[in-house]
Amino acid sequence: MSSPLQIWHPFSNSVLDPPPLRVTRAEGAVVYTADGRQIIDAISSWWVNLHGHANPRIAAAIAKQGQKLEQVILAGFTHDAAEELVTRLRKWVPRELTHLFFSDDGSTAVEVGLKLAVQHFQNLSRPEKHEIVALEHGYHGDTAGAMSVSDESPFTQPFQSMRYPVHRVHSAYCYRCPVGLKRESCHIECVQQLEQLLEERAEKIAAVIVEPLLQGAGGMIVHPAEFLEKIRALCTKHDIFLITDEVLTGFGRTGKMFACDLANISPDIMCVSKGITGGFLTMGVTLSTDRVQAAFHSENRLHSFYHGHSYTGNALACAAANANLQIFDDEPVFDRIRGIAKIHAERLRQLRDFHQVGDTRQLGGLGALELRVDDPGYLSSLRPKLYNFFLERSVLLRPLGNVVYVLPPYIISPDQLHRVYDVITEAVQTIL
Ligand SMILES: Cc1ncc(COP(=O)(O)O)c(C=O)c1O
């Protein structure tokens, strides 16, 4: 008899973590398990779900598309669902972005963005301009290139040999200010490090990549809009591409469709994924300007972008994305996000009074609190205790170490969201 084939679960430790819960169905903000539990999904299943699990409109669109065309090679071919998607996205993405490249997920959307920036200058016979700048606390995915631009963390630690060198500069992490200033006196001094680097090395640098306004996996760090505005201005001044990784922030998470709308900036390259299909199917998209693309518009075949994934532009995923955007058109999605933001603000204000709470942060549909512990960071000993505590009370939250955050689907009810915060409050009072 051969051994059973077992699922190897992501971001999980097979010795230390409890066995996975078997989910039989999900609806709205609730996940139903085989042992009869109803768990509130307060993190949108890794930040992908927008309009609720099993949203009937998206489910129907996928089923309809599946009866017509499920997938076709996108090299040399196109199809209606993909063409509809570019037309629909036109309304939402900054108008300077005029070209869209499909990939599979957030990591590959980032890989594409980095490769476009590097090859752009290569095609223009400027191969020396290939270096990348990224932020402290950044996270851009788990493939090798995305890992390289991500900051060092337990996720990257075994793979130092696989990460290419990147310039790392300060992030505007105000609670743990990198330049040691008090919040009141801050005039975005942390951006000076980038300024100096670009002054010195602009000729060699192809791109700066940032998670705009909100660094997710690095600890739900919210940046002042001026920080992003300043980065945009510096990139323009030094002829360096700004790549915004909106994999997390896209599709309403910040209260605007994209984080760059909040800061009123437009990137040269923008990566999106996660919410693009409403959380139904995997898809990555990298958008770029005419200027980026112009270097590839050449009679030299070697100037082509030789990159593509088998399922690039998958028709089912495009149908899901179109249905997702139709919901943005038809339903009061931004009112829902505002409702969530109001509850975040109210409950975080109350939580700030607890001495165990060091900082609270909020942006649109995201609410987070950083707890005071002796061992901050992703591997904080508090994390598994909190995770289990929440799950025992039927709330799915996956703290990033000592940072607890709530990022629910937009259709979560006020009662459900208050329940999530009641459980967090109980945890703060009893575990710490
Ligand atoms: C900002 C950001 N970029 C990229 C990624 C990677 O996306 P994926 O997990 O779909 O590869 C993530 C995932 O959390 C992310 O938050």
XYZ file of C-alpha atoms and ligand atoms in Angstrom:
448
model
C 0.000 0.000 0.000
C 1.402 3.389 -0.916
C 1.285 6.267 1.563
C -1.692 8.607 1.259
C -1.177 11.746 -0.789
C -1.560 14.701 1.537
C -2.130 18.388 0.935
C 0.880 20.469 1.939
C -0.736 23.610 3.338
C 0.751 27.065 2.711
C 2.237 29.211 5.470
C 1.606 26.335 7.871
C 3.755 24.232 10.161
C 2.750 20.571 10.085
C 3.990 20.004 13.645
C 2.986 23.179 15.453
C -0.225 24.231 13.749
C -3.621 22.625 14.350
C -4.963 20.427 11.523
C -6.856 22.378 8.858
C -10.583 22.841 9.238
C -12.600 21.298 6.451
C -14.897 23.835 4.787
C -18.023 22.575 3.097
C -19.452 25.851 1.838
C -19.334 29.587 2.341
C -21.790 32.392 1.908
C -21.483 36.129 2.499
C -18.916 36.663 5.232
C -19.391 33.197 6.728
C -17.454 29.997 6.146
C -19.236 26.751 7.146
C -17.153 23.805 8.340
C -17.836 20.075 8.218
C -18.054 19.949 12.023
C -20.938 22.422 11.976
C -19.155 25.675 12.759
C -19.965 29.047 11.216
C -16.822 31.132 11.073
C -16.754 34.841 10.238
C -14.121 35.413 7.566
C -12.710 38.706 8.860
C -9.721 38.678 6.479
C -11.576 38.045 3.202
C -9.733 34.718 2.819
C -6.290 36.275 2.366
C -7.681 39.602 1.172
C -9.292 38.317 -2.014
C -13.013 38.271 -1.363
C -14.916 41.510 -1.914
C -18.662 40.958 -2.260
C -19.051 37.843 -0.147
C -18.383 34.166 -0.654
C -20.382 32.416 -3.363
C -21.640 35.734 -4.692
C -24.416 34.601 -7.052
C -23.690 37.186 -9.750
C -20.040 36.221 -10.091
C -20.834 32.500 -9.810
C -23.405 32.801 -12.626
C -20.999 34.745 -14.865
C -18.353 32.039 -14.518
C -20.875 29.264 -15.236
C -22.114 31.092 -18.348
C -18.606 31.733 -19.627
C -17.663 28.087 -19.052
C -20.310 26.976 -21.513
C -18.884 29.230 -24.223
C -15.121 29.460 -23.863
C -13.108 28.386 -20.867
C -9.577 29.160 -22.049
C -7.677 29.937 -25.186
C -4.004 30.674 -25.760
C -3.511 34.453 -25.534
C -0.491 34.604 -27.844
C -1.912 35.313 -31.283
C -5.507 35.201 -29.973
C -7.844 37.287 -27.892
C -11.421 36.809 -26.700
C -14.511 38.762 -25.732
C -14.187 38.355 -21.970
C -10.623 39.732 -21.987
C -11.544 42.605 -24.312
C -14.538 43.427 -22.119
C -12.274 43.505 -19.093
C -9.862 46.059 -20.557
C -12.820 48.237 -21.525
C -14.266 48.002 -18.030
C -10.949 48.636 -16.275
C -10.370 51.739 -18.432
C -12.952 53.505 -16.295
C -11.106 52.803 -13.067
C -7.350 52.823 -13.625
C -5.322 56.044 -14.011
C -5.667 57.272 -17.584
C -1.883 57.286 -18.088
C -1.964 53.478 -17.907
C -2.712 52.241 -21.403
C -1.382 48.684 -21.666
C -2.445 45.628 -19.705
C -0.482 42.390 -19.364
C -2.175 39.343 -17.835
C -0.548 36.883 -15.449
C -1.681 34.477 -12.750
C -1.589 36.051 -9.289
C -0.038 38.842 -7.242
C 3.494 37.483 -7.331
C 3.530 37.062 -11.096
C 1.947 40.496 -11.594
C 4.926 41.862 -9.650
C 7.435 39.768 -11.607
C 5.986 41.169 -14.813
C 6.204 44.735 -13.500
C 9.871 44.355 -12.557
C 10.767 42.648 -15.832
C 8.978 45.312 -17.895
C 10.973 48.037 -16.151
C 14.302 46.269 -16.630
C 13.710 45.240 -20.244
C 12.432 48.694 -21.139
C 15.881 50.162 -20.512
C 17.597 47.114 -22.020
C 15.636 47.625 -25.245
C 16.732 51.261 -25.270
C 20.362 50.127 -25.070
C 20.674 51.259 -21.481
C 21.355 47.891 -19.802
C 23.186 49.557 -16.922
C 19.839 51.005 -15.768
C 18.502 47.840 -14.185
C 18.651 48.283 -10.413
C 15.546 48.182 -8.251
C 14.694 50.094 -5.078
C 12.202 48.712 -2.566
C 10.950 49.626 0.886
C 11.689 48.250 4.323
C 8.788 46.068 5.548
C 7.663 45.514 1.960
C 6.061 42.270 0.818
C 5.470 41.548 -2.855
C 5.013 37.783 -3.081
C 6.793 34.463 -2.862
C 8.319 33.858 -6.293
C 12.042 34.575 -6.557
C 11.852 38.092 -8.034
C 8.974 39.135 -5.789
C 10.891 37.720 -2.805
C 13.915 39.785 -3.777
C 12.038 43.055 -3.626
C 10.266 41.979 -0.424
C 12.097 42.907 2.764
C 13.893 40.239 4.751
C 11.505 38.243 6.892
C 10.987 34.674 8.088
C 9.431 34.100 4.633
C 12.640 34.952 2.768
C 15.213 33.803 5.331
C 16.044 30.367 3.786
C 16.301 31.861 0.312
C 18.958 34.550 0.634
C 20.946 32.862 -2.121
C 17.997 33.169 -4.510
C 17.302 36.848 -3.938
C 18.931 39.367 -6.262
C 20.308 42.545 -4.678
C 17.925 45.448 -4.214
C 18.373 48.909 -2.674
C 16.310 49.001 0.504
C 15.062 52.332 1.829
C 12.938 53.498 4.763
C 9.203 53.051 4.867
C 7.013 55.636 6.594
C 6.301 53.368 9.557
C 5.304 56.192 11.881
C 4.748 54.072 14.998
C 8.325 52.789 14.717
C 9.680 55.834 12.938
C 12.845 54.873 11.030
C 14.421 58.279 11.621
C 13.431 58.463 15.286
C 11.059 61.394 15.078
C 7.934 61.980 17.073
C 4.794 61.767 14.974
C 3.892 65.442 15.593
C 7.165 66.732 14.210
C 7.251 64.531 11.134
C 7.550 66.117 7.741
C 8.187 62.841 5.924
C 11.904 62.894 6.700
C 12.038 59.157 6.054
C 11.868 59.780 2.288
C 15.223 61.591 2.389
C 17.084 58.308 2.240
C 15.423 57.528 -1.098
C 16.084 61.069 -2.271
C 19.772 60.725 -1.587
C 19.980 57.315 -3.251
C 18.296 58.578 -6.393
C 20.555 61.651 -6.487
C 23.569 59.349 -6.437
C 22.475 56.434 -8.616
C 19.651 57.496 -10.925
C 21.613 56.394 -13.982
C 21.620 52.833 -12.707
C 18.148 52.553 -11.246
C 15.251 51.295 -13.367
C 12.414 51.348 -10.856
C 11.178 51.953 -7.347
C 8.522 49.476 -6.210
C 6.118 50.270 -3.375
C 2.948 48.992 -1.814
C 1.085 52.293 -2.057
C -0.201 53.712 1.258
C -0.558 50.312 2.921
C 2.141 47.721 3.478
C 0.174 44.561 4.127
C 2.078 41.453 5.149
C 4.861 43.597 6.665
C 2.445 44.570 9.449
C -0.463 46.585 8.018
C 1.592 49.761 8.022
C -0.336 52.802 6.801
C 1.692 55.562 5.132
C 0.796 59.243 4.937
C -0.276 60.129 1.383
C 2.564 62.702 1.221
C 5.072 59.863 1.445
C 3.754 58.321 -1.772
C 3.399 61.718 -3.446
C 7.035 62.473 -2.657
C 8.187 59.117 -4.031
C 6.252 59.782 -7.228
C 7.866 63.212 -7.584
C 11.351 61.826 -6.994
C 10.887 59.072 -9.586
C 9.694 61.605 -12.147
C 12.586 63.942 -11.391
C 15.167 61.182 -11.850
C 13.552 59.368 -14.796
C 12.878 56.219 -12.805
C 9.739 54.117 -13.100
C 7.396 53.956 -10.143
C 5.839 50.502 -9.779
C 2.864 50.450 -7.441
C 1.957 47.017 -6.142
C -1.807 47.333 -5.618
C -2.281 43.596 -5.190
C -3.720 44.197 -1.726
C -4.914 47.801 -1.987
C -6.770 47.500 -5.294
C -10.528 47.260 -5.726
C -11.697 49.441 -2.894
C -9.673 48.290 0.082
C -8.472 51.823 0.846
C -11.897 53.384 0.318
C -11.000 54.388 -3.258
C -10.780 51.973 -6.152
C -6.975 52.134 -6.017
C -4.607 53.550 -3.428
C -3.025 55.818 -6.040
C -6.423 57.562 -6.366
C -6.221 58.511 -2.692
C -2.787 60.048 -3.120
C -3.682 61.494 -6.511
C -0.727 59.986 -8.241
C -0.302 57.807 -11.277
C 2.389 55.117 -11.449
C 4.316 54.036 -14.541
C 3.535 50.414 -13.804
C 0.770 49.062 -11.590
C 0.309 45.479 -10.392
C -3.104 44.168 -9.351
C -4.584 40.799 -8.468
C -6.478 39.433 -5.417
C -9.801 41.347 -5.580
C -9.858 41.625 -9.355
C -12.104 38.561 -9.714
C -14.026 39.346 -6.528
C -12.092 36.518 -4.875
C -13.315 33.730 -7.185
C -10.440 32.902 -9.498
C -6.780 33.611 -9.724
C -5.610 36.416 -12.016
C -2.786 38.925 -12.103
C -2.648 42.067 -14.171
C 0.197 44.502 -14.787
C -0.648 47.852 -16.322
C 1.834 50.217 -17.892
C 2.064 53.528 -19.698
C 2.618 54.215 -23.389
C 6.144 55.198 -22.518
C 6.956 51.848 -20.880
C 5.443 49.936 -23.786
C 7.075 52.056 -26.492
C 10.449 50.370 -25.956
C 8.834 47.012 -26.806
C 7.106 48.355 -29.933
C 9.976 47.507 -32.218
C 10.836 45.586 -35.356
C 13.549 43.827 -33.423
C 12.127 40.487 -32.220
C 14.498 40.528 -29.285
C 12.629 43.569 -28.015
C 9.480 41.457 -27.492
C 8.412 40.715 -23.951
C 9.051 36.974 -23.831
C 6.973 36.262 -20.778
C 3.655 34.479 -20.407
C 1.874 31.871 -18.315
C -0.238 29.030 -19.649
C -3.472 30.421 -18.210
C -2.740 34.040 -19.118
C -6.017 35.901 -19.700
C -8.108 32.898 -18.694
C -11.659 33.430 -19.932
C -13.345 32.209 -16.736
C -11.234 34.572 -14.619
C -12.004 37.424 -17.040
C -15.738 36.676 -16.734
C -15.438 36.750 -12.943
C -13.554 40.061 -13.116
C -16.199 41.551 -15.412
C -18.967 40.485 -13.039
C -16.976 41.928 -10.125
C -16.698 45.306 -11.883
C -20.384 45.210 -12.798
C -21.144 44.923 -9.076
C -19.056 48.069 -8.500
C -21.246 49.770 -11.120
C -24.594 48.525 -9.800
C -24.299 48.265 -6.047
C -23.369 50.750 -3.305
C -19.963 49.139 -2.763
C -18.194 52.289 -1.569
C -21.030 53.024 0.889
C -20.488 49.547 2.305
C -16.765 50.252 2.671
C -17.552 53.564 4.383
C -19.837 51.683 6.791
C -17.015 49.292 7.637
C -14.577 52.202 8.056
C -16.939 53.872 10.529
C -17.059 50.778 12.706
C -13.269 50.360 12.473
C -12.828 53.949 13.655
C -15.236 53.574 16.542
C -13.866 50.260 17.785
C -10.211 51.145 17.303
C -10.778 54.346 19.284
C -12.036 52.218 22.180
C -9.162 49.752 21.849
C -6.574 52.543 22.007
C -7.448 53.015 25.683
C -5.984 49.617 26.575
C -2.334 49.879 27.641
C -1.672 46.602 25.753
C -2.431 48.390 22.482
C 0.599 50.277 21.179
C -0.843 51.634 17.955
C -4.007 51.507 15.889
C -4.119 52.023 12.145
C -6.908 52.421 9.679
C -7.359 52.919 5.984
C -10.693 52.397 4.265
C -11.845 48.841 4.936
C -8.725 47.975 6.925
C -8.492 48.269 10.699
C -5.386 47.145 12.599
C -3.857 47.240 16.042
C -0.268 46.664 17.023
C 0.011 45.063 20.433
C 2.791 45.707 22.915
C 4.886 42.568 23.340
C 8.491 41.736 24.170
C 8.969 39.823 20.920
C 7.371 41.896 18.135
C 7.373 40.595 14.572
C 5.767 37.817 12.568
C 7.100 35.043 14.810
C 5.876 36.676 18.031
C 4.832 34.002 20.521
C 1.537 35.845 20.844
C 0.479 35.034 17.302
C -0.578 31.367 17.656
C -2.329 32.127 20.926
C -4.347 34.877 19.305
C -5.106 32.824 16.187
C -6.469 29.928 18.234
C -8.349 32.229 20.595
C -10.155 33.862 17.666
C -10.897 30.581 15.929
C -12.301 29.037 19.118
C -14.781 31.925 19.023
C -15.544 31.301 15.330
C -13.709 34.320 13.964
C -11.063 33.910 11.286
C -8.260 36.401 11.891
C -4.618 35.682 11.060
C -2.534 38.149 13.061
C 0.754 39.202 11.512
C 2.724 38.462 14.664
C 1.647 41.071 17.205
C -0.424 42.989 14.631
C -4.092 42.065 14.538
C -5.999 43.331 11.538
C -9.535 43.177 10.221
C -10.058 43.309 6.454
C -13.502 41.847 5.828
C -15.536 41.312 2.673
C -17.529 44.460 1.945
C -20.854 42.764 2.668
C -20.026 41.933 6.290
C -22.925 43.079 8.472
C -22.416 45.610 11.277
C -23.339 42.879 13.799
C -20.728 40.518 12.383
C -18.058 43.219 12.393
C -18.878 44.231 15.966
C -18.670 40.563 16.932
C -15.140 40.449 15.432
C -14.123 43.474 17.490
C -15.768 42.063 20.644
C -13.579 38.988 20.276
C -10.465 41.101 19.688
C -11.260 43.191 22.764
C -11.720 40.035 24.829
C -8.346 38.766 23.578
C -6.588 42.012 24.471
C -8.064 41.858 27.967
C -7.381 38.189 28.644
C -4.340 37.031 26.688
C -1.949 39.959 27.106
C 1.157 43.679 -1.849
C 1.226 42.257 -2.298
N 1.881 41.968 -3.422
C 1.963 40.705 -3.899
C 1.382 39.664 -3.216
C 1.488 38.264 -3.745
O 0.262 37.852 -4.229
P -0.048 36.292 -4.454
O -0.109 35.686 -3.096
O -1.362 36.283 -5.159
O 1.054 35.745 -5.273
C 0.695 39.918 -2.032
C 0.065 38.821 -1.281
O -0.359 38.950 -0.178
C 0.608 41.253 -1.561
O -0.026 41.563 -0.435
